[in-house]
């Protein structure tokens, strides 16, 4: 992302925020941090920008934050540590920024509970689209009536307490894993296309070339299947998608 591009987009105000949200940015590169702050403020968001992980933790603890953008490589506390701290206290959406772009970062981020990740360099248009999609999903999930408890076979999911049980034993799921399991269980017996999961769970239209869904499915299987390599609940329907098998 170039400074010139961000400045032009910030001046034009291309995208409108739907409501007033407060976003926390933790990024140690001052030019990128300042330009992101300017661009998001111009789009209608309230923004708090800090330069390291410790400042991010302080800001999150003292403010009501609606979404967090975390750079992975930061001084004092890296983005993974900050994400871990946040997840112990809140399910607020978290977007991770990385210049590395490798699968290990992706897996570790989702394991800690990140909702999405963006690889540098990126455009402001891409960042804004991800933010709006996540916030739409949050508002939709808050307003949508849903069954309190769904129990299929060995797996039970409680949408009020956000608890999941397998054979009566509690299993810890990240917010993304919980939403993924809920969507599959609420459509048990149906083959759900990857693009549908991408839209309904992550909140934006399917974009080819990403393995977010595959990583999410793999992590979920590791937590609820007796043998993740031979799943009996979350099945892959080759060429079509995934299905939560009814007993």
CSV table of C-alpha atoms in Angstrom, one decimal:
chain,number,residue,atom,x,y,z
A,1,UNK,CA,0.0,0.0,0.0
A,2,UNK,CA,1.5,3.4,-1.0
A,3,UNK,CA,1.2,6.6,0.9
A,4,UNK,CA,-0.1,8.3,-2.2
A,5,UNK,CA,-2.9,5.8,-2.7
A,6,UNK,CA,-4.0,6.0,0.9
A,7,UNK,CA,-4.0,9.8,0.9
A,8,UNK,CA,-6.1,9.9,-2.3
A,9,UNK,CA,-8.6,7.4,-0.9
A,10,UNK,CA,-8.7,9.2,2.4
A,11,UNK,CA,-9.4,12.5,0.8
A,12,UNK,CA,-12.1,11.1,-1.5
A,13,UNK,CA,-13.9,9.2,1.4
A,14,UNK,CA,-14.8,6.4,-0.9
A,15,UNK,CA,-16.5,4.2,1.7
A,16,UNK,CA,-19.0,5.1,4.4
A,17,UNK,CA,-19.0,3.6,7.8
A,18,UNK,CA,-22.4,2.1,8.7
A,19,UNK,CA,-22.8,3.6,12.1
A,20,UNK,CA,-20.1,4.8,14.5
A,21,UNK,CA,-17.5,2.2,15.4
A,22,UNK,CA,-14.3,2.5,17.4
A,23,UNK,CA,-11.3,0.8,15.9
A,24,UNK,CA,-8.0,0.1,17.6
A,25,UNK,CA,-4.9,0.0,15.3
A,26,UNK,CA,-1.6,-1.4,16.6
A,27,UNK,CA,1.1,-0.9,14.1
A,28,UNK,CA,4.8,0.1,14.7
A,29,UNK,CA,5.4,1.6,11.2
A,30,UNK,CA,4.4,5.2,11.7
A,31,UNK,CA,3.6,6.1,8.1
A,32,UNK,CA,1.2,3.1,7.7
A,33,UNK,CA,-0.3,3.6,11.1
A,34,UNK,CA,-1.0,7.3,10.5
A,35,UNK,CA,-2.4,6.8,7.0
A,36,UNK,CA,-4.7,4.0,8.1
A,37,UNK,CA,-5.9,6.2,11.0
A,38,UNK,CA,-6.6,9.1,8.6
A,39,UNK,CA,-8.3,6.9,6.0
A,40,UNK,CA,-10.6,5.2,8.5
A,41,UNK,CA,-11.5,8.4,10.3
A,42,UNK,CA,-12.3,9.9,6.9
A,43,UNK,CA,-14.7,7.0,6.3
A,44,UNK,CA,-16.5,7.7,9.5
A,45,UNK,CA,-14.8,5.5,12.1
A,46,UNK,CA,-13.4,6.5,15.4
A,47,UNK,CA,-9.8,5.4,15.5
A,48,UNK,CA,-7.2,4.8,18.3
A,49,UNK,CA,-3.7,4.2,16.9
A,50,UNK,CA,-0.8,2.9,19.0
A,51,UNK,CA,2.8,1.9,18.1
A,52,UNK,CA,3.4,-1.3,20.1
A,53,UNK,CA,1.8,-4.2,21.8
A,54,UNK,CA,1.9,-2.9,25.3
A,55,UNK,CA,0.1,0.3,24.3
A,56,UNK,CA,-2.5,-1.8,22.4
A,57,UNK,CA,-3.3,-3.8,25.6
A,58,UNK,CA,-3.6,-0.5,27.6
A,59,UNK,CA,-5.9,1.0,25.0
A,60,UNK,CA,-8.1,-2.1,24.7
A,61,UNK,CA,-8.4,-2.3,28.5
A,62,UNK,CA,-9.4,1.4,28.9
A,63,UNK,CA,-11.7,1.9,25.9
A,64,UNK,CA,-14.8,0.3,24.4
A,65,UNK,CA,-13.4,-1.2,21.1
A,66,UNK,CA,-15.5,-2.6,18.3
A,67,UNK,CA,-12.6,-4.0,16.2
A,68,UNK,CA,-8.9,-4.4,16.5
A,69,UNK,CA,-6.2,-4.3,13.7
A,70,UNK,CA,-2.9,-5.9,14.9
A,71,UNK,CA,0.4,-6.0,13.2
A,72,UNK,CA,2.2,-9.3,14.1
A,73,UNK,CA,5.7,-7.9,14.3
A,74,UNK,CA,5.6,-5.2,17.0
A,75,UNK,CA,8.0,-4.2,19.8
A,76,UNK,CA,7.4,-5.0,23.4
A,77,UNK,CA,4.5,-7.4,22.7
A,78,UNK,CA,3.9,-9.0,19.3
A,79,UNK,CA,0.5,-9.2,17.7
A,80,UNK,CA,0.0,-12.8,18.7
A,81,UNK,CA,0.5,-12.0,22.4
A,82,UNK,CA,-1.9,-9.1,22.2
A,83,UNK,CA,-4.5,-11.3,20.4
A,84,UNK,CA,-4.1,-13.9,23.2
A,85,UNK,CA,-4.7,-11.2,25.8
A,86,UNK,CA,-7.8,-9.9,24.0
A,87,UNK,CA,-9.3,-13.3,23.6
A,88,UNK,CA,-9.1,-14.0,27.3
A,89,UNK,CA,-11.4,-11.0,27.9
A,90,UNK,CA,-13.5,-10.4,24.8
A,91,UNK,CA,-14.7,-11.8,21.5
A,92,UNK,CA,-14.2,-8.4,19.7
A,93,UNK,CA,-13.2,-9.0,16.1
A,94,UNK,CA,-9.4,-9.0,15.4
A,95,UNK,CA,-7.7,-8.6,12.0
A,96,UNK,CA,-4.0,-9.5,11.9
A,97,UNK,CA,-1.5,-7.8,9.6
A,98,UNK,CA,1.5,-9.7,8.4
A,99,UNK,CA,4.4,-9.0,6.1
A,100,UNK,CA,5.3,-12.7,6.1
A,101,UNK,CA,2.3,-14.2,4.5
A,102,UNK,CA,3.0,-17.8,5.4
A,103,UNK,CA,0.7,-20.6,6.6
A,104,UNK,CA,2.2,-20.8,10.0
A,105,UNK,CA,1.2,-17.2,10.8
A,106,UNK,CA,-2.3,-17.9,9.5
A,107,UNK,CA,-2.7,-21.0,11.6
A,108,UNK,CA,-1.3,-19.4,14.7
A,109,UNK,CA,-3.5,-16.4,14.3
A,110,UNK,CA,-6.7,-18.4,13.9
A,111,UNK,CA,-5.7,-20.7,16.8
A,112,UNK,CA,-5.5,-17.6,19.0
A,113,UNK,CA,-8.9,-16.4,17.9
A,114,UNK,CA,-8.2,-13.9,15.1
A,115,UNK,CA,-11.1,-13.3,12.7
A,116,UNK,CA,-9.1,-12.5,9.6
A,117,UNK,CA,-5.6,-11.6,8.4
A,118,UNK,CA,-4.3,-9.3,5.7
A,119,UNK,CA,-0.9,-9.7,4.1
A,120,UNK,CA,1.2,-6.5,3.4
A,121,UNK,CA,1.2,-4.8,1.0
A,122,UNK,CA,-2.6,-4.2,0.7
A,123,UNK,CA,-4.9,-1.5,-0.5
A,124,UNK,CA,-7.1,0.6,1.7
A,125,UNK,CA,-10.1,-0.6,-0.4
A,126,UNK,CA,-9.3,-4.2,0.7
A,127,UNK,CA,-8.9,-3.3,4.3
A,128,UNK,CA,-12.1,-1.3,4.4
A,129,UNK,CA,-14.0,-4.1,2.7
A,130,UNK,CA,-12.8,-6.6,5.3
A,131,UNK,CA,-13.7,-4.3,8.2
A,132,UNK,CA,-17.2,-3.6,6.9
A,133,UNK,CA,-17.8,-7.3,6.3
A,134,UNK,CA,-16.8,-8.3,9.8
A,135,UNK,CA,-18.9,-5.5,11.4
A,136,UNK,CA,-21.9,-6.5,9.3
A,137,UNK,CA,-21.5,-10.1,10.4
A,138,UNK,CA,-21.3,-9.0,14.1
A,139,UNK,CA,-24.5,-6.9,13.8
A,140,UNK,CA,-26.3,-9.7,11.9
A,141,UNK,CA,-25.3,-12.3,14.5
A,142,UNK,CA,-26.6,-10.1,17.3
A,143,UNK,CA,-30.0,-9.5,15.7
A,144,UNK,CA,-30.7,-12.9,14.3
A,145,UNK,CA,-32.8,-15.2,16.5
A,146,UNK,CA,-31.3,-18.7,16.8
A,147,UNK,CA,-32.0,-21.9,18.7
A,148,UNK,CA,-30.5,-21.8,22.1
A,149,UNK,CA,-29.1,-25.3,22.0
A,150,UNK,CA,-28.3,-27.6,19.0
A,151,UNK,CA,-27.4,-31.2,19.8
A,152,UNK,CA,-26.4,-33.6,17.1
A,153,UNK,CA,-24.8,-36.9,17.9
A,154,UNK,CA,-21.9,-36.4,20.3
A,155,UNK,CA,-21.7,-32.6,19.8
A,156,UNK,CA,-23.8,-29.9,21.6
A,157,UNK,CA,-23.5,-26.2,20.9
A,158,UNK,CA,-25.1,-23.5,23.2
A,159,UNK,CA,-25.5,-20.2,21.4
A,160,UNK,CA,-26.2,-18.2,24.5
A,161,UNK,CA,-23.3,-19.3,26.7
A,162,UNK,CA,-21.0,-19.9,23.6
A,163,UNK,CA,-20.1,-23.3,24.9
A,164,UNK,CA,-19.5,-26.5,23.0
A,165,UNK,CA,-19.6,-30.0,24.4
A,166,UNK,CA,-18.4,-33.3,22.9
A,167,UNK,CA,-19.6,-36.3,24.9
A,168,UNK,CA,-20.4,-33.9,27.7
A,169,UNK,CA,-16.9,-32.5,27.9
A,170,UNK,CA,-16.4,-28.8,27.2
A,171,UNK,CA,-14.3,-27.8,24.2
A,172,UNK,CA,-12.8,-24.3,23.8
A,173,UNK,CA,-13.4,-22.8,20.4
A,174,UNK,CA,-12.4,-19.5,19.0
A,175,UNK,CA,-15.1,-17.1,17.8
A,176,UNK,CA,-14.5,-18.1,14.2
A,177,UNK,CA,-14.5,-21.8,15.0
A,178,UNK,CA,-17.7,-21.4,17.0
A,179,UNK,CA,-19.5,-19.6,14.1
A,180,UNK,CA,-18.3,-22.2,11.7
A,181,UNK,CA,-19.5,-25.1,13.8
A,182,UNK,CA,-22.8,-23.4,14.4
A,183,UNK,CA,-23.4,-22.8,10.7
A,184,UNK,CA,-22.6,-26.4,9.8
A,185,UNK,CA,-24.7,-27.8,12.6
A,186,UNK,CA,-27.7,-25.6,11.8
A,187,UNK,CA,-27.5,-27.0,8.3
A,188,UNK,CA,-26.8,-30.5,9.3
A,189,UNK,CA,-27.2,-33.1,6.5
A,190,UNK,CA,-26.7,-30.4,3.9
A,191,UNK,CA,-23.6,-29.9,1.7
A,192,UNK,CA,-22.5,-26.3,2.3
A,193,UNK,CA,-20.3,-24.9,-0.5
A,194,UNK,CA,-17.0,-23.3,0.5
A,195,UNK,CA,-18.1,-19.9,-0.9
A,196,UNK,CA,-21.2,-20.0,1.3
A,197,UNK,CA,-19.1,-20.6,4.5
A,198,UNK,CA,-16.8,-17.8,3.4
A,199,UNK,CA,-19.7,-15.5,3.1
A,200,UNK,CA,-21.8,-16.6,6.1
A,201,UNK,CA,-19.0,-17.3,8.6
A,202,UNK,CA,-16.3,-14.8,7.6
A,203,UNK,CA,-18.7,-12.2,6.3
A,204,UNK,CA,-17.6,-11.4,2.8
A,205,UNK,CA,-17.9,-12.7,-0.8
A,206,UNK,CA,-15.7,-15.6,-1.7
A,207,UNK,CA,-12.3,-14.7,-3.1
A,208,UNK,CA,-10.3,-17.5,-4.8
A,209,UNK,CA,-6.8,-18.3,-3.7
A,210,UNK,CA,-7.4,-18.2,0.1
A,211,UNK,CA,-7.4,-21.2,2.4
A,212,UNK,CA,-9.2,-19.6,5.3
A,213,UNK,CA,-12.0,-22.2,5.2
A,214,UNK,CA,-9.7,-25.2,4.9
A,215,UNK,CA,-7.7,-24.0,7.9
A,216,UNK,CA,-10.9,-23.3,9.9
A,217,UNK,CA,-12.3,-26.8,9.1
A,218,UNK,CA,-9.0,-28.4,10.1
A,219,UNK,CA,-8.8,-26.6,13.4
A,220,UNK,CA,-12.4,-27.4,14.2
A,221,UNK,CA,-11.9,-31.1,13.4
A,222,UNK,CA,-8.9,-31.2,15.7
A,223,UNK,CA,-11.2,-30.0,18.6
A,224,UNK,CA,-14.3,-32.1,18.1
A,225,UNK,CA,-13.4,-35.2,16.2
A,226,UNK,CA,-12.0,-38.4,17.8
A,227,UNK,CA,-9.7,-38.8,14.8
A,228,UNK,CA,-9.3,-35.6,12.8
A,229,UNK,CA,-7.8,-37.4,9.9
A,230,UNK,CA,-10.9,-39.6,9.7
A,231,UNK,CA,-13.7,-37.3,10.6
A,232,UNK,CA,-17.2,-38.6,11.4
A,233,UNK,CA,-18.9,-35.3,12.0
A,234,UNK,CA,-17.5,-32.7,9.6
A,235,UNK,CA,-17.2,-34.4,6.2
A,236,UNK,CA,-15.6,-33.1,3.0
A,237,UNK,CA,-17.8,-33.5,0.0
A,238,UNK,CA,-15.2,-33.4,-2.8
A,239,UNK,CA,-15.8,-30.7,-5.3
A,240,UNK,CA,-18.9,-29.5,-3.5
A,241,UNK,CA,-18.1,-28.3,0.1
A,242,UNK,CA,-18.5,-29.6,3.6
A,243,UNK,CA,-21.3,-31.3,5.6
A,244,UNK,CA,-22.1,-31.9,9.2
A,245,UNK,CA,-23.3,-35.5,9.2
A,246,UNK,CA,-26.5,-36.3,11.0
A,247,UNK,CA,-26.6,-39.5,13.0
